[in-house]
Amino acid sequence: MSNEMINHGESTALLLMIERVCLDPNADIEKLERMIAMQEKILSRNAMQAFAADFSAMQISLPRISENGIGHNKAKYALLEDINDAVRPVLHAHGFGISFSIDQSANSVTTRAKLSHRLGHLEETVLTLPIDTSGAKNPVQAAGSTISYGKRYALCALLNISTGDDSDGNQAAARADFEALERPLADISAATTLDELGAVWANVYKSFKSHPAYKQLESAKNQAKIILEKGV
């Protein structure tokens, strides 16, 4: 039985208990409040576990973004529209969405890139930059340039995106990595205790310590460990 099915069953059982207590005219309100708090913790834990598992799987599928923009001193960079076009299908396939919020002061712009998951868990990266007044930009152009810059770098940091030249060979390698890591990622996600995670990781490390995408597995293991340590 998968970890997701176990978590769903646990949450459903507690919800049924809460419903029974609500229907009891002599119900203990403090007990009901404790049960509701426990239900919220379970849902939060389940959402974090699903986020970690889907994020690890998604990272293997994210492409390298070509650098089609030309900036100061002819430096190349990845355009925001190219990043969006490349990552949106992958985000959607794994149950994720991206949103931004912008806060501007007289001299700086703060960009928040938010990665939300289908079960409700959210992670964000915050980047504060001075307003770009280089060249002959007017105030509107300066703010717009800074916002675009902030979105690009916050998004790349949040998703751990690489930029540069790509090729069909790189894409094929990424697909091969995903297929090879699909099972160990699933095993890591399915661990329900720290001891179980340790046993799973011992096997994964032995088999994948020299794999090019080993860091992705290690990241998934570390996220799973944090979630298990928090418990409910």
Tab-separated table of C-alpha atoms in Angstrom:
chain	number	residue	atom	x	y	z
A	1	MET	CA	0.000	0.000	0.000
A	2	SER	CA	1.396	3.413	-0.975
A	3	ASN	CA	2.242	6.114	1.569
A	4	GLU	CA	-0.346	8.385	-0.059
A	5	MET	CA	-3.096	5.785	0.448
A	6	ILE	CA	-2.099	5.311	4.095
A	7	ASN	CA	-2.135	9.054	4.717
A	8	HIS	CA	-5.515	9.416	3.016
A	9	GLY	CA	-6.956	6.586	5.106
A	10	GLU	CA	-5.597	8.119	8.314
A	11	SER	CA	-7.106	11.495	7.482
A	12	THR	CA	-10.459	9.970	6.498
A	13	ALA	CA	-10.693	7.939	9.712
A	14	LEU	CA	-10.088	11.008	11.857
A	15	LEU	CA	-12.593	13.037	9.831
A	16	LEU	CA	-15.261	10.406	10.467
A	17	MET	CA	-14.523	10.572	14.184
A	18	ILE	CA	-14.887	14.368	14.107
A	19	GLU	CA	-18.235	14.028	12.347
A	20	ARG	CA	-19.483	11.597	15.002
A	21	VAL	CA	-18.434	13.953	17.788
A	22	CYS	CA	-20.168	16.874	16.059
A	23	LEU	CA	-23.402	14.891	15.924
A	24	ASP	CA	-23.266	14.109	19.640
A	25	PRO	CA	-25.276	16.743	21.567
A	26	ASN	CA	-23.137	16.028	24.638
A	27	ALA	CA	-19.851	16.373	22.785
A	28	ASP	CA	-16.767	17.657	24.630
A	29	ILE	CA	-15.865	20.904	22.799
A	30	GLU	CA	-12.229	20.820	23.940
A	31	LYS	CA	-11.886	17.257	22.656
A	32	LEU	CA	-13.430	18.287	19.352
A	33	GLU	CA	-11.004	21.209	19.020
A	34	ARG	CA	-8.050	18.871	19.674
A	35	MET	CA	-9.298	16.463	17.019
A	36	ILE	CA	-9.711	19.277	14.502
A	37	ALA	CA	-6.178	20.501	15.265
A	38	MET	CA	-4.870	16.967	14.739
A	39	GLN	CA	-6.725	16.739	11.417
A	40	GLU	CA	-5.146	19.992	10.275
A	41	LYS	CA	-1.674	18.690	11.197
A	42	ILE	CA	-2.271	15.473	9.262
A	43	LEU	CA	-3.448	17.357	6.187
A	44	SER	CA	-0.450	19.684	6.422
A	45	ARG	CA	1.970	16.756	6.750
A	46	ASN	CA	0.370	14.941	3.815
A	47	ALA	CA	0.598	18.085	1.694
A	48	MET	CA	4.284	18.525	2.543
A	49	GLN	CA	5.064	14.888	1.726
A	50	ALA	CA	3.272	15.109	-1.622
A	51	PHE	CA	5.042	18.392	-2.401
A	52	ALA	CA	8.469	16.877	-1.671
A	53	ALA	CA	7.825	13.766	-3.766
A	54	ASP	CA	6.378	15.633	-6.743
A	55	PHE	CA	9.036	18.351	-6.587
A	56	SER	CA	11.836	15.772	-6.722
A	57	ALA	CA	10.244	14.043	-9.702
A	58	MET	CA	9.603	17.376	-11.426
A	59	GLN	CA	13.208	18.562	-11.145
A	60	ILE	CA	14.411	15.666	-13.281
A	61	SER	CA	12.000	16.770	-16.015
A	62	LEU	CA	12.890	20.470	-16.036
A	63	PRO	CA	14.846	21.384	-19.180
A	64	ARG	CA	17.929	23.548	-19.459
A	65	ILE	CA	16.804	26.997	-20.666
A	66	SER	CA	18.536	28.518	-23.687
A	67	GLU	CA	20.064	31.972	-23.156
A	68	ASN	CA	18.500	34.041	-25.923
A	69	GLY	CA	18.673	37.456	-24.231
A	70	ILE	CA	21.599	39.876	-24.641
A	71	GLY	CA	22.298	42.200	-21.735
A	72	HIS	CA	25.026	44.584	-20.550
A	73	ASN	CA	28.432	43.995	-22.165
A	74	LYS	CA	26.710	41.490	-24.485
A	75	ALA	CA	26.196	39.026	-21.624
A	76	LYS	CA	23.690	36.311	-22.514
A	77	TYR	CA	20.776	35.423	-20.251
A	78	ALA	CA	17.561	33.385	-20.356
A	79	LEU	CA	14.476	35.426	-21.203
A	80	LEU	CA	11.561	35.321	-18.741
A	81	GLU	CA	9.162	34.287	-21.521
A	82	ASP	CA	11.466	31.407	-22.513
A	83	ILE	CA	11.640	30.207	-18.904
A	84	ASN	CA	7.851	30.374	-18.548
A	85	ASP	CA	7.234	28.529	-21.826
A	86	ALA	CA	9.679	25.783	-20.832
A	87	VAL	CA	8.548	25.171	-17.254
A	88	ARG	CA	4.756	25.592	-17.424
A	89	PRO	CA	3.995	22.178	-19.002
A	90	VAL	CA	6.303	20.445	-16.504
A	91	LEU	CA	4.793	22.306	-13.545
A	92	HIS	CA	1.282	21.420	-14.691
A	93	ALA	CA	2.145	17.750	-15.214
A	94	HIS	CA	3.374	17.456	-11.616
A	95	GLY	CA	0.588	19.452	-9.978
A	96	PHE	CA	2.410	22.754	-9.426
A	97	GLY	CA	1.681	26.400	-10.182
A	98	ILE	CA	3.801	29.567	-10.049
A	99	SER	CA	2.691	33.012	-8.936
A	100	PHE	CA	4.499	36.263	-8.155
A	101	SER	CA	3.913	39.231	-5.873
A	102	ILE	CA	5.804	42.509	-6.126
A	103	ASP	CA	6.562	45.120	-3.438
A	104	GLN	CA	8.232	48.351	-4.554
A	105	SER	CA	9.846	51.126	-2.536
A	106	ALA	CA	11.537	54.291	-3.725
A	107	ASN	CA	14.839	52.536	-4.370
A	108	SER	CA	14.156	48.802	-4.592
A	109	VAL	CA	11.808	46.070	-5.789
A	110	THR	CA	11.074	42.893	-3.827
A	111	THR	CA	9.897	39.891	-5.848
A	112	ARG	CA	8.274	36.839	-4.258
A	113	ALA	CA	8.126	33.727	-6.432
A	114	LYS	CA	5.617	31.252	-4.990
A	115	LEU	CA	5.466	27.565	-5.932
A	116	SER	CA	2.116	26.060	-4.902
A	117	HIS	CA	1.180	22.385	-5.042
A	118	ARG	CA	-2.164	20.742	-5.816
A	119	LEU	CA	-2.590	19.689	-2.153
A	120	GLY	CA	-2.008	23.184	-0.842
A	121	HIS	CA	1.612	23.270	0.338
A	122	LEU	CA	3.541	26.351	-0.821
A	123	GLU	CA	7.210	27.336	-0.946
A	124	GLU	CA	8.597	30.729	-1.934
A	125	THR	CA	11.808	32.574	-2.787
A	126	VAL	CA	12.186	36.283	-2.014
A	127	LEU	CA	14.595	38.537	-3.910
A	128	THR	CA	15.111	42.272	-3.235
A	129	LEU	CA	16.955	44.293	-5.884
A	130	PRO	CA	17.872	47.961	-6.332
A	131	ILE	CA	15.914	49.626	-9.134
A	132	ASP	CA	17.816	49.353	-12.423
A	133	THR	CA	18.512	52.926	-13.534
A	134	SER	CA	21.262	52.014	-16.003
A	135	GLY	CA	21.203	53.403	-19.541
A	136	ALA	CA	18.537	55.922	-20.522
A	137	LYS	CA	15.600	54.228	-18.759
A	138	ASN	CA	12.721	56.340	-17.556
A	139	PRO	CA	11.222	55.494	-14.125
A	140	VAL	CA	8.621	53.108	-15.598
A	141	GLN	CA	11.213	51.279	-17.694
A	142	ALA	CA	13.580	51.058	-14.713
A	143	ALA	CA	10.895	49.482	-12.524
A	144	GLY	CA	9.799	47.105	-15.295
A	145	SER	CA	13.373	45.981	-15.963
A	146	THR	CA	13.959	45.304	-12.264
A	147	ILE	CA	10.707	43.350	-11.904
A	148	SER	CA	11.533	41.193	-14.947
A	149	TYR	CA	15.047	40.576	-13.608
A	150	GLY	CA	13.693	39.678	-10.179
A	151	LYS	CA	11.132	37.255	-11.598
A	152	ARG	CA	13.759	35.478	-13.709
A	153	TYR	CA	16.231	34.984	-10.909
A	154	ALA	CA	13.684	34.202	-8.191
A	155	LEU	CA	12.017	31.604	-10.422
A	156	CYS	CA	15.317	29.982	-11.393
A	157	ALA	CA	16.368	29.836	-7.741
A	158	LEU	CA	13.027	28.392	-6.619
A	159	LEU	CA	13.041	25.621	-9.252
A	160	ASN	CA	16.831	25.111	-9.370
A	161	ILE	CA	16.774	25.800	-13.128
A	162	SER	CA	19.953	25.721	-15.205
A	163	THR	CA	20.457	27.993	-18.207
A	164	GLY	CA	22.749	27.733	-21.218
A	165	ASP	CA	22.980	25.877	-24.502
A	166	ASP	CA	20.794	22.786	-24.780
A	167	SER	CA	20.645	19.951	-27.258
A	168	ASP	CA	18.591	16.881	-28.026
A	169	GLY	CA	21.315	14.881	-26.286
A	170	ASN	CA	20.790	16.787	-23.044
A	171	GLN	CA	17.031	16.286	-23.241
A	172	ALA	CA	17.462	12.558	-23.862
A	173	ALA	CA	19.806	12.348	-20.877
A	174	ALA	CA	17.237	14.106	-18.703
A	175	ARG	CA	14.548	11.623	-19.738
A	176	ALA	CA	16.899	8.725	-19.002
A	177	ASP	CA	17.700	10.193	-15.581
A	178	PHE	CA	13.995	10.517	-14.769
A	179	GLU	CA	13.293	6.899	-15.737
A	180	ALA	CA	16.254	5.662	-13.677
A	181	LEU	CA	15.328	7.696	-10.586
A	182	GLU	CA	11.572	7.158	-10.666
A	183	ARG	CA	11.691	4.039	-8.444
A	184	PRO	CA	14.144	5.325	-5.791
A	185	LEU	CA	12.215	8.603	-5.552
A	186	ALA	CA	9.023	6.634	-4.984
A	187	ASP	CA	10.734	4.509	-2.294
A	188	ILE	CA	12.002	7.616	-0.498
A	189	SER	CA	8.543	9.185	-0.590
A	190	ALA	CA	6.911	5.995	0.713
A	191	ALA	CA	9.056	5.844	3.883
A	192	THR	CA	6.868	6.378	6.961
A	193	THR	CA	9.563	6.376	9.697
A	194	LEU	CA	13.142	7.634	10.000
A	195	ASP	CA	14.398	4.048	10.348
A	196	GLU	CA	12.586	3.040	7.163
A	197	LEU	CA	13.980	6.092	5.370
A	198	GLY	CA	17.480	5.187	6.569
A	199	ALA	CA	17.160	1.666	5.191
A	200	VAL	CA	15.837	2.937	1.870
A	201	TRP	CA	18.607	5.516	1.620
A	202	ALA	CA	21.316	2.925	2.306
A	203	ASN	CA	20.210	1.001	-0.794
A	204	VAL	CA	19.741	4.146	-2.874
A	205	TYR	CA	23.180	5.488	-1.949
A	206	LYS	CA	24.866	2.198	-2.820
A	207	SER	CA	23.239	2.114	-6.254
A	208	PHE	CA	23.258	5.813	-7.203
A	209	LYS	CA	26.211	7.474	-5.420
A	210	SER	CA	27.987	7.883	-8.779
A	211	HIS	CA	24.863	8.758	-10.771
A	212	PRO	CA	24.873	12.227	-12.435
A	213	ALA	CA	21.571	13.090	-10.756
A	214	TYR	CA	22.587	11.849	-7.289
A	215	LYS	CA	22.039	15.322	-5.813
A	216	GLN	CA	18.353	15.130	-6.721
A	217	LEU	CA	17.977	11.918	-4.727
A	218	GLU	CA	19.861	13.396	-1.787
A	219	SER	CA	17.601	16.454	-1.853
A	220	ALA	CA	14.510	14.219	-1.850
A	221	LYS	CA	15.907	12.248	1.095
A	222	ASN	CA	16.639	15.411	3.078
A	223	GLN	CA	13.139	16.780	2.466
A	224	ALA	CA	11.578	13.469	3.496
A	225	LYS	CA	13.694	13.443	6.666
A	226	ILE	CA	12.530	16.951	7.632
A	227	ILE	CA	8.904	15.931	7.160
A	228	LEU	CA	9.281	12.742	9.220
A	229	GLU	CA	11.091	14.586	11.991
A	230	LYS	CA	8.241	17.092	12.279
A	231	GLY	CA	5.692	14.278	12.581
A	232	VAL	CA	2.095	15.215	13.416
